[in-house]
Short mmCIF file of C-alpha atoms and ligand atoms in Angstrom, two decimals:
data_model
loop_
_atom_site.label_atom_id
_atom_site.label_comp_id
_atom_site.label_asym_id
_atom_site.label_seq_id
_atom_site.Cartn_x
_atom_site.Cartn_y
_atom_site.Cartn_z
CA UNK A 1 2.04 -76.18 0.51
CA UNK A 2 1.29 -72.97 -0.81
CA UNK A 3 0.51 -72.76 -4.16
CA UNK A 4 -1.48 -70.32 -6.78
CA UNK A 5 -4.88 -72.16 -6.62
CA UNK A 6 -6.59 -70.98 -3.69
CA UNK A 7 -4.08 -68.60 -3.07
CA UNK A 8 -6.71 -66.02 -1.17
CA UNK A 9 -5.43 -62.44 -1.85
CA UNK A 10 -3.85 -60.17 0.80
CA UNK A 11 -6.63 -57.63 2.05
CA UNK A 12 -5.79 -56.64 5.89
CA UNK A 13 -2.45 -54.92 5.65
CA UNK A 14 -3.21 -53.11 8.74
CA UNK A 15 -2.34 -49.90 7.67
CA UNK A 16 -2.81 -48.14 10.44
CA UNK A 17 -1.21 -50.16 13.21
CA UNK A 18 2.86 -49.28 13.19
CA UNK A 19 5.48 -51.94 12.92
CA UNK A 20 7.04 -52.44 16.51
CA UNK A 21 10.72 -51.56 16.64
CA UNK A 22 11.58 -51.75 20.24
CA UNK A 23 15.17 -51.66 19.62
CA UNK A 24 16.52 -50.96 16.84
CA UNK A 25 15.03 -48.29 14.01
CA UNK A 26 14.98 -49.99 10.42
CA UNK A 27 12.34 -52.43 9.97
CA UNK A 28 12.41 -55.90 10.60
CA UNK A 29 15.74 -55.83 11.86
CA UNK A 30 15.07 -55.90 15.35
CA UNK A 31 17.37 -59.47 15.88
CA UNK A 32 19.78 -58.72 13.42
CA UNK A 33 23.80 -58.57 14.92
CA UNK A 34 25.92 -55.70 15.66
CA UNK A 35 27.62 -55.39 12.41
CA UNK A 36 24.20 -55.38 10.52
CA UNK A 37 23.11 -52.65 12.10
CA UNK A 38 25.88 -50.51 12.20
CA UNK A 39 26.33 -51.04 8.75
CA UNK A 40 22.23 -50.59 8.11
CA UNK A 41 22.74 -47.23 10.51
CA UNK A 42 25.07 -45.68 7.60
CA UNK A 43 22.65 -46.49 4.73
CA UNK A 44 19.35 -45.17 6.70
CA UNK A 45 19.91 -41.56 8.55
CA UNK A 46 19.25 -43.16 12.25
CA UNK A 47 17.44 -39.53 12.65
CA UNK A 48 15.44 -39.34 9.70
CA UNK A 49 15.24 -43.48 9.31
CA UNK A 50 15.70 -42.75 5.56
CA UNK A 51 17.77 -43.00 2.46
CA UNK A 52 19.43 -41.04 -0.41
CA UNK A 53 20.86 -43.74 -2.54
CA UNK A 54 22.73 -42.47 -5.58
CA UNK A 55 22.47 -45.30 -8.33
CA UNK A 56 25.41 -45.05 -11.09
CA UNK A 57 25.42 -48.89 -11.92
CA UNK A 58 24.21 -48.40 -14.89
CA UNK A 59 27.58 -49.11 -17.11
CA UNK A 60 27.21 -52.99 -15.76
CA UNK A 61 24.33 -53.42 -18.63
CA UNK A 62 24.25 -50.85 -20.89
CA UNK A 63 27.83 -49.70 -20.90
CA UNK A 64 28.49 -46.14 -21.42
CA UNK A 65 25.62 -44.12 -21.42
CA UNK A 66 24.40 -40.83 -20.64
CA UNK A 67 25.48 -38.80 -17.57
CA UNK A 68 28.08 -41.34 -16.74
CA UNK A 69 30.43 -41.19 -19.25
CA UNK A 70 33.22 -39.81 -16.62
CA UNK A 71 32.25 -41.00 -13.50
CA UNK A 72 35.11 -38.93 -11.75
CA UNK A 73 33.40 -35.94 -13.09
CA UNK A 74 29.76 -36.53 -12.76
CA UNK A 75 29.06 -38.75 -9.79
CA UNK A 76 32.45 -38.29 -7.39
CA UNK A 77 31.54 -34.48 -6.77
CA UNK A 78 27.98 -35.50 -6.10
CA UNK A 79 28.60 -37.85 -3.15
CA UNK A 80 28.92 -35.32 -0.68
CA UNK A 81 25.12 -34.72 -0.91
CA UNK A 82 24.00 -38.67 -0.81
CA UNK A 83 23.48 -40.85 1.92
CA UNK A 84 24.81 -44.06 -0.51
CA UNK A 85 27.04 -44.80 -3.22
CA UNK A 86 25.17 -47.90 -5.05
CA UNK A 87 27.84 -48.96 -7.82
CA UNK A 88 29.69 -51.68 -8.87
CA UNK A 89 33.30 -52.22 -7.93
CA UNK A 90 35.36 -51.55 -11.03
CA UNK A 91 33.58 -47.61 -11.11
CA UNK A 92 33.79 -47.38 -7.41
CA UNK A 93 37.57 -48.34 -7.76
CA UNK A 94 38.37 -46.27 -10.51
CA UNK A 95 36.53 -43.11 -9.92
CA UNK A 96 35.35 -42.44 -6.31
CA UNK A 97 38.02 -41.44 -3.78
CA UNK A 98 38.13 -43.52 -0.87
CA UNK A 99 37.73 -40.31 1.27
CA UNK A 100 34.80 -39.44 0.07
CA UNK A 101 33.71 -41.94 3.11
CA UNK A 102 29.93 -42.49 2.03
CA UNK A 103 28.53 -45.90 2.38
CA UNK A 104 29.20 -48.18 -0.39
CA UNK A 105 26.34 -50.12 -1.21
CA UNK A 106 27.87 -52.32 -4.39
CA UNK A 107 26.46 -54.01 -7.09
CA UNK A 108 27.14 -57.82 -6.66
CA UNK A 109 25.63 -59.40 -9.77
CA UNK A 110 26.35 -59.40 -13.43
CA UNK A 111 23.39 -59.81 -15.34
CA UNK A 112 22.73 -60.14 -19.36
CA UNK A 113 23.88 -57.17 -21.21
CA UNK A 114 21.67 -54.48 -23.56
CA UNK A 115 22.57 -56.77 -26.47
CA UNK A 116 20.94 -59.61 -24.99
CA UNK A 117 16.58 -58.79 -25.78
CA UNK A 118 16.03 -59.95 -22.14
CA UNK A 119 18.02 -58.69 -19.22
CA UNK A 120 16.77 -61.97 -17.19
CA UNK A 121 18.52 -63.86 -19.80
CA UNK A 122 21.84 -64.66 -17.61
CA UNK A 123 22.74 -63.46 -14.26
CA UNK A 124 24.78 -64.58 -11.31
CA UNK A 125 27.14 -63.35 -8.58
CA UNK A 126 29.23 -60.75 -9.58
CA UNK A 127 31.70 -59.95 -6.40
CA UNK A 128 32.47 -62.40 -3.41
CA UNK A 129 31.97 -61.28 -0.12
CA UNK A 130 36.13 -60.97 0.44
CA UNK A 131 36.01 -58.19 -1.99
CA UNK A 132 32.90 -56.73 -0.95
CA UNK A 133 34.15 -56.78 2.92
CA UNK A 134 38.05 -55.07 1.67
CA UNK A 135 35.50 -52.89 -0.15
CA UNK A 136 34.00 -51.62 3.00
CA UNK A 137 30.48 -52.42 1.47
CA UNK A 138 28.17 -51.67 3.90
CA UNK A 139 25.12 -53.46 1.50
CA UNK A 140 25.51 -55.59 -1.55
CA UNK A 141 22.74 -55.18 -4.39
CA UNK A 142 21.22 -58.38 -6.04
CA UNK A 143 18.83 -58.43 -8.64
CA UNK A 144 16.10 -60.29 -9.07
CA UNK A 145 13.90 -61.71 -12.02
CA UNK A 146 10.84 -62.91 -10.26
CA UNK A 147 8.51 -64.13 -12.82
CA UNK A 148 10.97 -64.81 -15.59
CA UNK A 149 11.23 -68.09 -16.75
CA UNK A 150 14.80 -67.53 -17.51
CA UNK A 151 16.01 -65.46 -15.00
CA UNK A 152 13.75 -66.09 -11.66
CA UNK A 153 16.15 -69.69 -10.66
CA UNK A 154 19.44 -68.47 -11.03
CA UNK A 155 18.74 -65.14 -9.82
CA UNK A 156 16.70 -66.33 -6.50
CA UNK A 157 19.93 -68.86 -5.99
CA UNK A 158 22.13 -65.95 -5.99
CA UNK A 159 20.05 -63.55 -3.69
CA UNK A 160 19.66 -66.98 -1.21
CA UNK A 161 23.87 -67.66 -1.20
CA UNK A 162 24.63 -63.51 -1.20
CA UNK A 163 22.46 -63.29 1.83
CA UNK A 164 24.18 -66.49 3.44
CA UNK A 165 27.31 -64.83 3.54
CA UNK A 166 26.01 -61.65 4.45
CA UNK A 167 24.27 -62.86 7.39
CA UNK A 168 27.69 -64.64 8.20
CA UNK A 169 29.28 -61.16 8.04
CA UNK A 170 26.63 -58.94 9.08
CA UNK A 171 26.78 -57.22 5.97
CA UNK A 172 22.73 -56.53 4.55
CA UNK A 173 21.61 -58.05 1.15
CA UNK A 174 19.20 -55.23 -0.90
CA UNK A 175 17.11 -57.64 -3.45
CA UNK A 176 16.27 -55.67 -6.17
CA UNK A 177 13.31 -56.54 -8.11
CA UNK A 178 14.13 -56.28 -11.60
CA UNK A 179 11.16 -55.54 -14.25
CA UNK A 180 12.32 -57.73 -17.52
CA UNK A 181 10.45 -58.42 -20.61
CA UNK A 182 8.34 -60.80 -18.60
CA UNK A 183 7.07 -59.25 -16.05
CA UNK A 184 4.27 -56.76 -15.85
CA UNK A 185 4.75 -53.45 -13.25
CA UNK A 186 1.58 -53.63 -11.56
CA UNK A 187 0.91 -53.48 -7.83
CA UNK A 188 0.23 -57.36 -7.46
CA UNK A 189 3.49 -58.08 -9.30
CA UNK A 190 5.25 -55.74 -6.80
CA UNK A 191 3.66 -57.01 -3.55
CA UNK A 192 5.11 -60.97 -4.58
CA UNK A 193 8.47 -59.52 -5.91
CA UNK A 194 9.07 -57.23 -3.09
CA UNK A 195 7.58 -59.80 -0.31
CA UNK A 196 9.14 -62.66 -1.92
CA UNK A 197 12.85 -61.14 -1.81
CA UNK A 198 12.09 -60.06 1.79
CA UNK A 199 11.35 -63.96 2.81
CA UNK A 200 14.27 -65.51 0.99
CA UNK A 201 16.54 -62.66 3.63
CA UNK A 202 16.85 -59.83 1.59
CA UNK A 203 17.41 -56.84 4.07
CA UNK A 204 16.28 -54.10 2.25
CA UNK A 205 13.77 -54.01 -1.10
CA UNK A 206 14.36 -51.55 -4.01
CA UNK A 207 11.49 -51.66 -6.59
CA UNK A 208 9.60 -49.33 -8.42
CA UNK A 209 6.64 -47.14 -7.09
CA UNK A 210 3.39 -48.54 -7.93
CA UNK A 211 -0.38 -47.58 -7.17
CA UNK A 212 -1.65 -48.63 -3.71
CA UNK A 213 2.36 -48.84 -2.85
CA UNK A 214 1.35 -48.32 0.85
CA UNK A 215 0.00 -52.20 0.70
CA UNK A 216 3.20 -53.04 -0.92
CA UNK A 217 5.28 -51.54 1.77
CA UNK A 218 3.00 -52.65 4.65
CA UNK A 219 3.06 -56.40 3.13
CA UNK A 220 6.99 -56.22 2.45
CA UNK A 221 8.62 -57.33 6.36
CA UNK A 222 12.09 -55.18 5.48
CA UNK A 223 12.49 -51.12 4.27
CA UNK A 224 11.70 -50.03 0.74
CA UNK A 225 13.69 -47.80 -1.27
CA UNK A 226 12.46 -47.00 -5.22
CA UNK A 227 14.24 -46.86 -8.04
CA UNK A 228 13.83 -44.07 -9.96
CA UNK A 229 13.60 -45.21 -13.47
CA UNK A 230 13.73 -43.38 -16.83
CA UNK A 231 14.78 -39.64 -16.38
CA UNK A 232 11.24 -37.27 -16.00
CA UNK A 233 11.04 -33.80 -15.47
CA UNK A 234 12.55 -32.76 -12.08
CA UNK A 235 9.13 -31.91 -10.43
CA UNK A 236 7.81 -35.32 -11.69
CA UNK A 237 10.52 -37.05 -10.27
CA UNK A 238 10.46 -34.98 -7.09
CA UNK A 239 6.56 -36.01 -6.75
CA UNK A 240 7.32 -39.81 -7.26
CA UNK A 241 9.68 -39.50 -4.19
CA UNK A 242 7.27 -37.99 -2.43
CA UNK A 243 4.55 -40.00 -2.64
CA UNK A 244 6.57 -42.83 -2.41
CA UNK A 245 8.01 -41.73 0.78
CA UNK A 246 4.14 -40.56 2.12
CA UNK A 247 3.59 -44.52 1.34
CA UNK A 248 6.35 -45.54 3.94
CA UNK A 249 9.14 -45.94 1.49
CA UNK A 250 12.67 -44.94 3.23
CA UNK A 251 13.87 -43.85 0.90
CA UNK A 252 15.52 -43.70 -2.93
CA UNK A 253 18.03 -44.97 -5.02
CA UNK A 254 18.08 -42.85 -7.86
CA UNK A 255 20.24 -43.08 -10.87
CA UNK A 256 19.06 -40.89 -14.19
CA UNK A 257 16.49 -38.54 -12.42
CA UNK A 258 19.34 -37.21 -10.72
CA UNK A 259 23.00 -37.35 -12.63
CA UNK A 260 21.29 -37.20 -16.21
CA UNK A 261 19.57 -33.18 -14.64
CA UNK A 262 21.02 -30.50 -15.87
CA UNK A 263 21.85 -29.53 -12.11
CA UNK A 264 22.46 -32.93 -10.19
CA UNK A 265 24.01 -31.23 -7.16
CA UNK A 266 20.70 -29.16 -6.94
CA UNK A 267 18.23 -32.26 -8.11
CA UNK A 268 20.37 -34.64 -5.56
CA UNK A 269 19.87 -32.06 -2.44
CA UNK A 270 15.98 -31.50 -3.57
CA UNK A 271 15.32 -35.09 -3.55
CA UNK A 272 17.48 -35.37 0.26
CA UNK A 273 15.03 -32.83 1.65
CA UNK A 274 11.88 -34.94 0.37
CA UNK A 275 13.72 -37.90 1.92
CA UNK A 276 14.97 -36.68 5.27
CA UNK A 277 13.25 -33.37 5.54
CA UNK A 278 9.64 -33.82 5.25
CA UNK A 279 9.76 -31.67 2.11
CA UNK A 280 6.76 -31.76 -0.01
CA UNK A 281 7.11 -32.49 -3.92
CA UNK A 282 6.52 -28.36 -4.22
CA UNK A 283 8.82 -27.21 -1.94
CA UNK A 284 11.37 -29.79 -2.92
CA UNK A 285 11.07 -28.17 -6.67
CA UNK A 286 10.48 -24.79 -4.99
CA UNK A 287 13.90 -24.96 -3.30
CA UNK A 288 15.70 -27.06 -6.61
CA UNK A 289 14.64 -23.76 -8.92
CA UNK A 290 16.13 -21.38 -5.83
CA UNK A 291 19.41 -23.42 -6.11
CA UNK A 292 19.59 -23.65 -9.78
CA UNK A 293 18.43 -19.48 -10.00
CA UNK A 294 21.51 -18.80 -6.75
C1 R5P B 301 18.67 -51.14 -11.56
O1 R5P B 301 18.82 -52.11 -10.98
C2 R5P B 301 19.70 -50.21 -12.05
O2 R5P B 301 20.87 -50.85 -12.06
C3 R5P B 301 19.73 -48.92 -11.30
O3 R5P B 301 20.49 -48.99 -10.14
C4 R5P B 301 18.36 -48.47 -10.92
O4 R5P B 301 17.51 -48.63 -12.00
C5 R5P B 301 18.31 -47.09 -10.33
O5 R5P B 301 18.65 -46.18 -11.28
P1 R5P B 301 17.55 -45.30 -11.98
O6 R5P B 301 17.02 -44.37 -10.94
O7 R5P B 301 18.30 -44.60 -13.07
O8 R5P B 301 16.47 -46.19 -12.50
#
């Protein structure tokens, strides 16, 4: 059995050497049904093989909070310029018109609230796959406390039983590796979060950019998208995507960096041409200060 003595660290990630997708273009899901990949062929551009996630699930934790106090005015006119709508049900019901026709990919747990001192503190499935399915989810988000001593059980049980029924409906499970109290951000804790998520039939990874996060995406079997974390300056941001997406991320899903600028439209459409584009971090700001100047 595999355990942490003896464990010899990863060192021949063959960067160089391409994954193989002979037939179909997101990674790792070469044998994966019809329905999986039609739904995985609305979340990543089938041209670009990227992703523009726009993450407004913030409200499940923290409540009301900054950029998202009026979801039908902030993030509904922004949809148009994402690939993804990553939110949870009740916000997607209330405030995003069904026409706006962007994949759905919806928040499926519930996890501790900001009064609780540790986010891993309680967590479990959130939606059943019924709703998620008369939702027209085309991805359901599950976080994940790896590490935690609270949090890692429950929340690995959850991911396992989310991705049973979503292989059973061909609908793709993104594991989301969740940074609590616990658990450090470096690159070693992101290669066994990201990898571990991946084994246990996670579809798609969303973590947080790291150093070296070319040996986290070459170790991780499935696509990467990062988070975006705390809101930074809009160049800042714009060079995290960048080199994330330079390490073989496909893509984002970003929350604050994009509906707490003053200009989301223009931040949302700079970070799309980093993602699908080949934009560079300069021109991305380059063409977000041209917008914001029109
Ligand atoms: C994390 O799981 C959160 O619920 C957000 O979806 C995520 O952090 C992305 O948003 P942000 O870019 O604001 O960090």
């Amino acid at each position: 059995m595999a355990d942490a003595d003896g464990n010899k660290r990863a060192r021949d990630y063959g960067l160089d050497i391409p994954v193989v997708q002979d037939s179909f273009f997101v990674k790792g899901m070469n044998n994966t049904d019809w329905g999986m990949k039609n739904r995985l062929s609305r979340i990543f551009n089938p041209k670009s093989g990227n992703t523009v996630m726009l993450a407004f699930d913030h409200g499940y934790i923290v409540g009301c909070t900054s950029g998202l106090e009026r979801i039908d005015l902030s993030i509904a006119p922004l949809a148009d310029y994402a690939d993804v709508l990553m939110g949870t049900r009740g916000a997607i019901r209330a405030a995003i018109p069904p026409t706006s026709n962007k994949a759905v990919c919806l928040r499926a747990t519930h996890d501790a609230s900001v009064l609780f001192d540790d986010m891993a503190s309680g967590s479990g499935l959130g939606v059943d796959m019924e709703d998620a399915l008369r939702m027209n989810a085309s991805a359901l988000a599950v976080q994940c406390f790896v590490g935690s001593q609270k949090g890692e059980r429950d929340s690995l049980e959850v991911l396992c039983r989310a991705c049973d029924a979503g292989y059973r409906y061909g609908v793709p499970v993104m594991g989301v590796t969740a940074v609590g109290k616990e658990m450090a951000r470096t690159t070693q804790y992101f290669l066994l979060a990201t990898r571990l998520l991946a084994e246990l039939g996670a579809s798609i990874i969303k973590t947080y950019y790291c150093d070296d996060f070319e040996k986290v995406v070459a170790g991780c079997p499935v696509p990467i998208v990062i988070a975006g974390g705390k809101k930074l300056p809009e160049n800042e941001a714009l060079t995290m995507a960048y080199q994330a997406i330079q390490s073989g991320a496909r893509g984002v899903d970003m929350g604050r960096n994009i509906f707490q600028s003053e200009h989301p439209i223009a931040m949302c459409q700079a970070v799309a041409k980093v993602v699908h584009e080949k934009f560079t971090d300069k021109e991305a700001y380059e063409f977000y200060l041209n917008e914001i100047n029109k």
